[in-house]
Structure formats: structure tokens, C-alpha cells
mmCIF file of C-alpha atoms in Angstrom:
data_model
loop_
_atom_site.group_PDB
_atom_site.id
_atom_site.type_symbol
_atom_site.label_atom_id
_atom_site.label_comp_id
_atom_site.label_asym_id
_atom_site.label_seq_id
_atom_site.Cartn_x
_atom_site.Cartn_y
_atom_site.Cartn_z
ATOM 1 C CA ASP O 1 0.051 -0.133 0.062
ATOM 2 C CA ALA O 2 0.959 3.587 -0.280
ATOM 3 C CA GLU O 3 1.842 4.058 3.246
ATOM 4 C CA TYR O 4 4.514 1.181 3.258
ATOM 5 C CA MET O 5 5.843 2.661 -0.115
ATOM 6 C CA GLY O 6 6.216 6.071 1.202
ATOM 7 C CA LYS O 7 8.324 4.247 4.477
ATOM 8 C CA THR O 8 10.328 1.887 2.517
ATOM 9 C CA LEU O 9 11.333 5.159 0.032
ATOM 10 C CA LEU O 10 12.450 6.751 3.209
ATOM 11 C CA LYS O 11 14.497 3.904 4.713
ATOM 12 C CA GLN O 12 16.362 3.759 1.499
ATOM 13 C CA TYR O 13 17.032 7.300 0.341
ATOM 14 C CA LYS O 14 17.699 10.892 2.063
ATOM 15 C CA VAL O 15 16.515 13.876 0.488
ATOM 16 C CA LEU O 16 19.721 16.404 -0.541
ATOM 17 C CA HIS O 17 17.728 18.998 -2.559
ATOM 18 C CA CYS O 18 14.523 20.521 -3.629
ATOM 19 C CA ASP O 19 14.094 23.143 -5.499
ATOM 20 C CA VAL O 20 11.537 24.882 -7.909
ATOM 21 C CA LEU O 21 11.703 26.642 -11.238
ATOM 22 C CA HIS O 22 8.739 28.984 -12.356
ATOM 23 C CA LEU O 23 7.863 28.587 -15.841
ATOM 24 C CA SER O 24 4.950 30.719 -16.242
ATOM 25 C CA ALA O 25 2.741 32.365 -14.366
ATOM 26 C CA LEU O 26 0.849 29.146 -13.656
ATOM 27 C CA ARG O 27 3.246 26.609 -14.245
ATOM 28 C CA ASN O 28 6.295 24.926 -12.387
ATOM 29 C CA ALA O 29 8.476 22.462 -11.952
ATOM 30 C CA THR O 30 9.497 20.509 -9.256
ATOM 31 C CA LYS O 31 13.149 18.740 -8.496
ATOM 32 C CA VAL O 32 13.940 16.517 -5.567
ATOM 33 C CA LEU O 33 17.439 14.582 -5.360
ATOM 34 C CA LEU O 34 17.662 11.493 -3.277
ATOM 35 C CA GLU O 35 20.630 9.833 -2.543
ATOM 36 C CA ARG O 36 20.257 5.802 -2.094
ATOM 37 C CA ILE O 37 21.894 5.159 1.651
ATOM 38 C CA SER O 38 23.049 2.156 0.569
ATOM 39 C CA ASP O 39 25.965 3.195 -1.697
ATOM 40 C CA GLY O 40 25.403 6.966 -2.208
ATOM 41 C CA GLN O 41 23.683 6.491 -5.721
ATOM 42 C CA ARG O 42 21.986 10.111 -6.436
ATOM 43 C CA VAL O 43 18.507 9.880 -8.208
ATOM 44 C CA TRP O 44 16.623 12.937 -9.296
ATOM 45 C CA ILE O 45 12.962 13.423 -9.550
ATOM 46 C CA VAL O 46 11.386 16.103 -11.445
ATOM 47 C CA ASN O 47 7.727 16.873 -11.707
ATOM 48 C CA THR O 48 6.251 19.356 -14.335
ATOM 49 C CA HIS O 49 3.007 20.222 -16.229
ATOM 50 C CA LEU O 50 3.683 22.285 -18.917
ATOM 51 C CA HIS O 51 1.295 24.908 -20.831
ATOM 52 C CA HIS O 52 -1.974 23.374 -21.602
ATOM 53 C CA VAL O 53 -3.444 25.355 -24.645
ATOM 54 C CA ILE O 54 -2.777 22.951 -27.342
ATOM 55 C CA GLU O 55 -2.076 25.641 -30.118
ATOM 56 C CA ASP O 56 0.849 27.212 -28.007
ATOM 57 C CA ALA O 57 3.389 24.673 -28.548
ATOM 58 C CA THR O 58 6.096 26.855 -28.743
ATOM 59 C CA VAL O 59 5.405 28.013 -25.122
ATOM 60 C CA ARG O 60 5.880 24.408 -24.514
ATOM 61 C CA ASP O 61 8.692 24.305 -26.638
ATOM 62 C CA GLN O 62 10.681 27.191 -24.592
ATOM 63 C CA GLN O 63 9.175 25.659 -21.591
ATOM 64 C CA ALA O 64 10.833 22.354 -22.032
ATOM 65 C CA VAL O 65 14.049 23.839 -23.219
ATOM 66 C CA GLN O 66 14.196 26.213 -19.889
ATOM 67 C CA LEU O 67 13.070 22.695 -17.935
ATOM 68 C CA CYS O 68 16.253 20.395 -19.225
ATOM 69 C CA ALA O 69 18.738 23.129 -18.921
ATOM 70 C CA TRP O 70 17.570 23.739 -15.248
ATOM 71 C CA VAL O 71 17.917 20.086 -14.347
ATOM 72 C CA LYS O 72 21.031 19.826 -16.619
ATOM 73 C CA LYS O 73 22.733 22.410 -14.151
ATOM 74 C CA THR O 74 22.854 20.483 -11.058
ATOM 75 C CA LEU O 75 22.826 16.325 -12.814
ATOM 76 C CA GLN O 76 26.179 14.945 -12.489
ATOM 77 C CA SER O 77 26.906 12.201 -14.880
ATOM 78 C CA GLU O 78 26.701 9.237 -12.776
ATOM 79 C CA ASP O 79 23.239 10.538 -11.663
ATOM 80 C CA PHE O 80 20.032 8.961 -12.608
ATOM 81 C CA CYS O 81 17.347 11.225 -13.461
ATOM 82 C CA PHE O 82 13.618 11.134 -14.097
ATOM 83 C CA ILE O 83 11.457 14.149 -15.597
ATOM 84 C CA LEU O 84 7.688 13.532 -15.500
ATOM 85 C CA GLY O 85 3.993 14.711 -15.932
ATOM 86 C CA ASP O 86 1.903 16.182 -18.376
ATOM 87 C CA PHE O 87 3.944 17.505 -21.048
ATOM 88 C CA ASN O 88 0.765 18.639 -22.841
ATOM 89 C CA ALA O 89 2.476 17.321 -26.384
ATOM 90 C CA LYS O 90 2.019 14.388 -28.195
ATOM 91 C CA PRO O 91 5.125 12.397 -29.675
ATOM 92 C CA THR O 92 4.909 14.022 -33.123
ATOM 93 C CA GLU O 93 5.426 17.408 -31.824
ATOM 94 C CA SER O 94 8.295 19.331 -31.149
ATOM 95 C CA THR O 95 7.862 19.267 -27.093
ATOM 96 C CA TYR O 96 8.847 15.884 -27.328
ATOM 97 C CA ALA O 97 11.731 16.201 -29.627
ATOM 98 C CA VAL O 98 13.075 18.463 -26.892
ATOM 99 C CA PHE O 99 13.628 15.919 -24.479
ATOM 100 C CA GLU O 100 14.514 13.496 -27.129
ATOM 101 C CA LYS O 101 17.544 15.795 -28.510
ATOM 102 C CA GLN O 102 18.623 15.889 -24.758
ATOM 103 C CA SER O 103 19.057 12.468 -24.688
ATOM 104 C CA TYR O 104 15.927 11.598 -22.381
ATOM 105 C CA ARG O 105 14.252 8.566 -23.183
ATOM 106 C CA SER O 106 10.418 7.536 -22.593
ATOM 107 C CA ALA O 107 10.470 4.935 -20.027
ATOM 108 C CA TYR O 108 7.001 3.808 -21.978
ATOM 109 C CA LYS O 109 8.672 3.588 -25.416
ATOM 110 C CA GLU O 110 12.196 2.263 -24.358
ATOM 111 C CA VAL O 111 9.261 -1.117 -22.595
ATOM 112 C CA HIS O 112 6.970 -1.017 -25.435
ATOM 113 C CA ASN O 113 8.493 0.369 -28.481
ATOM 114 C CA ASP O 114 5.925 3.086 -28.622
ATOM 115 C CA GLU O 115 4.040 5.346 -26.573
ATOM 116 C CA PRO O 116 0.483 4.351 -25.550
ATOM 117 C CA GLU O 117 -2.398 5.072 -27.250
ATOM 118 C CA ILE O 118 -3.472 7.896 -25.023
ATOM 119 C CA THR O 119 -2.996 9.110 -21.340
ATOM 120 C CA PHE O 120 -5.734 11.594 -21.670
ATOM 121 C CA PRO O 121 -8.800 11.729 -21.024
ATOM 122 C CA THR O 122 -10.048 9.015 -18.744
ATOM 123 C CA GLY O 123 -13.908 8.543 -18.385
ATOM 124 C CA LEU O 124 -13.699 11.086 -15.581
ATOM 125 C CA LYS O 125 -17.073 13.391 -15.444
ATOM 126 C CA ALA O 126 -16.803 16.469 -13.298
ATOM 127 C CA PRO O 127 -17.461 20.226 -13.771
ATOM 128 C CA TYR O 128 -15.208 22.036 -15.650
ATOM 129 C CA MET O 129 -13.337 19.377 -16.835
ATOM 130 C CA ASP O 130 -10.761 19.548 -19.768
ATOM 131 C CA THR O 131 -11.960 19.206 -23.032
ATOM 132 C CA ASP O 132 -8.798 18.864 -25.194
ATOM 133 C CA PRO O 133 -8.802 15.948 -27.551
ATOM 134 C CA ALA O 134 -7.983 12.528 -26.825
ATOM 135 C CA GLY O 135 -4.025 12.000 -26.771
ATOM 136 C CA THR O 136 -0.754 10.758 -25.126
ATOM 137 C CA TYR O 137 0.199 13.590 -23.228
ATOM 138 C CA ASP O 138 2.154 12.004 -20.259
ATOM 139 C CA TYR O 139 6.008 11.037 -20.206
ATOM 140 C CA ILE O 140 8.564 9.869 -17.834
ATOM 141 C CA TRP O 141 11.394 11.035 -19.253
ATOM 142 C CA CYS O 142 14.680 9.104 -18.099
ATOM 143 C CA SER O 143 18.647 9.060 -18.008
ATOM 144 C CA GLY O 144 21.239 7.435 -16.692
ATOM 145 C CA GLN O 145 22.486 4.150 -16.911
ATOM 146 C CA PHE O 146 20.195 2.137 -15.598
ATOM 147 C CA LYS O 147 17.781 -0.538 -16.738
ATOM 148 C CA ILE O 148 13.543 0.260 -17.601
ATOM 149 C CA LYS O 149 12.184 -3.439 -16.591
ATOM 150 C CA GLU O 150 8.557 -2.325 -16.877
ATOM 151 C CA ALA O 151 5.728 0.454 -18.290
ATOM 152 C CA GLU O 152 2.110 0.462 -17.672
ATOM 153 C CA ILE O 153 -1.018 2.477 -17.804
ATOM 154 C CA ARG O 154 -2.257 3.115 -14.609
ATOM 155 C CA GLY O 155 -5.311 4.828 -13.241
ATOM 156 C CA ASN O 156 -7.844 3.336 -15.861
ATOM 157 C CA ILE O 157 -10.211 1.382 -13.786
ATOM 158 C CA ALA O 158 -13.412 3.562 -12.758
ATOM 159 C CA LYS O 159 -14.876 3.166 -9.514
ATOM 160 C CA GLU O 160 -16.625 -0.167 -9.259
ATOM 161 C CA ASP O 161 -20.243 1.911 -8.640
ATOM 162 C CA ASP O 162 -19.567 4.908 -10.564
ATOM 163 C CA PHE O 163 -17.771 4.696 -13.936
ATOM 164 C CA THR O 164 -17.623 8.565 -14.410
ATOM 165 C CA ILE O 165 -15.133 8.276 -11.521
ATOM 166 C CA TYR O 166 -11.715 7.869 -12.002
ATOM 167 C CA PRO O 167 -8.098 9.156 -10.083
ATOM 168 C CA SER O 168 -7.298 11.847 -12.207
ATOM 169 C CA ASP O 169 -8.568 12.914 -15.869
ATOM 170 C CA HIS O 170 -4.938 11.595 -17.234
ATOM 171 C CA TYR O 171 -4.120 7.723 -16.730
ATOM 172 C CA GLY O 172 -0.769 7.137 -14.618
ATOM 173 C CA ILE O 173 2.050 5.697 -16.238
ATOM 174 C CA LEU O 174 4.012 3.078 -13.931
ATOM 175 C CA THR O 175 7.489 2.284 -14.355
ATOM 176 C CA ARG O 176 9.694 0.161 -12.447
ATOM 177 C CA VAL O 177 13.463 0.175 -13.432
ATOM 178 C CA ILE O 178 16.613 -1.731 -11.865
ATOM 179 C CA PHE O 179 19.707 0.145 -10.562
#
């Protein structure tokens, strides 16, 4: 369960650093540097949600470039890094290519040789819900010398007694790595 997983993480890693990057008035990225207690392996976890207006690809491109530069400033060659979140960009868009050009690899694509068919929308029904077209917008970008063992879609099952309730309007991606 989630409580157990959190306690396990805290027993195996210590938090060395946290920081926030303001990408725009309403968009941020957060990065946390963890150190594995057993061997000192450093792991960066970066979470973001890029600009949401579909027609504004250039804004997302700028945010992606800014994000990658921000991470690169503190990333050491032996560090592992995971940049994850809602990038509001399909695999065919230039924002996706920004991460590939920086040598990040998509966890899901590495395992399945393609991105998932969709990560948005789920069947969630709610007031003020996003009405963007269906597509793949969510990724886990990885760098470092480790093996991505699994990547799967999660959060894709509605509440048993109400098929309009999902954990989110986006499906999650669960990735297991070996390092």
C-alpha cells in the first residue's frame, strides 16, 4: 500500500535537495535529489505540468528547453534522472523532440517500442473538466545507466459503482527500473 511504499522510500533514500522552477505564471517544475543510503547513488525526480493550450506549442517548447537546462545545471554524469508529468504534447510534436534531443528516453516507449495510445482523457466526468482532444500527453523521461524493466498504464479503472469517477483525468504511467 501507499503508506508502506513511502516508508520504504524514506528508509532507502535521503533527500539532499529540493528546488522549484517557475516556468510561467501558472506552471512550475519541482525537482528533488535523493541519495540511496546503501551506495550513495543520486536520483533526481522532476515533476512538471507544461502549458495547456494546444495551439501554443512554442510556449511548451520554451518551457521544455528551460526545464532541461535547469536540470542539466545540477545533474552529474553518474546521476539518474526522471522527468515526469503532463507535457501537453503528443509524441509527434516538437516539445517531445526537445527531450529526445537532450538524450532523455521515454520509459514507456523503451519498453513497448511506442508510446501508449492515449494518456488523456479517462472517463472522468466533472464540472470544469478539460475538453482537449484525446492523446498521449504524459511521459516519464529518463536518463542514466539503468534498465527500465516495466512501464504500464495505471489509473485506467473507474470506481466500481460509478463509471464516471477515475483517479484523474489523465492515466498514470508506472515504471519499474533496475539500478
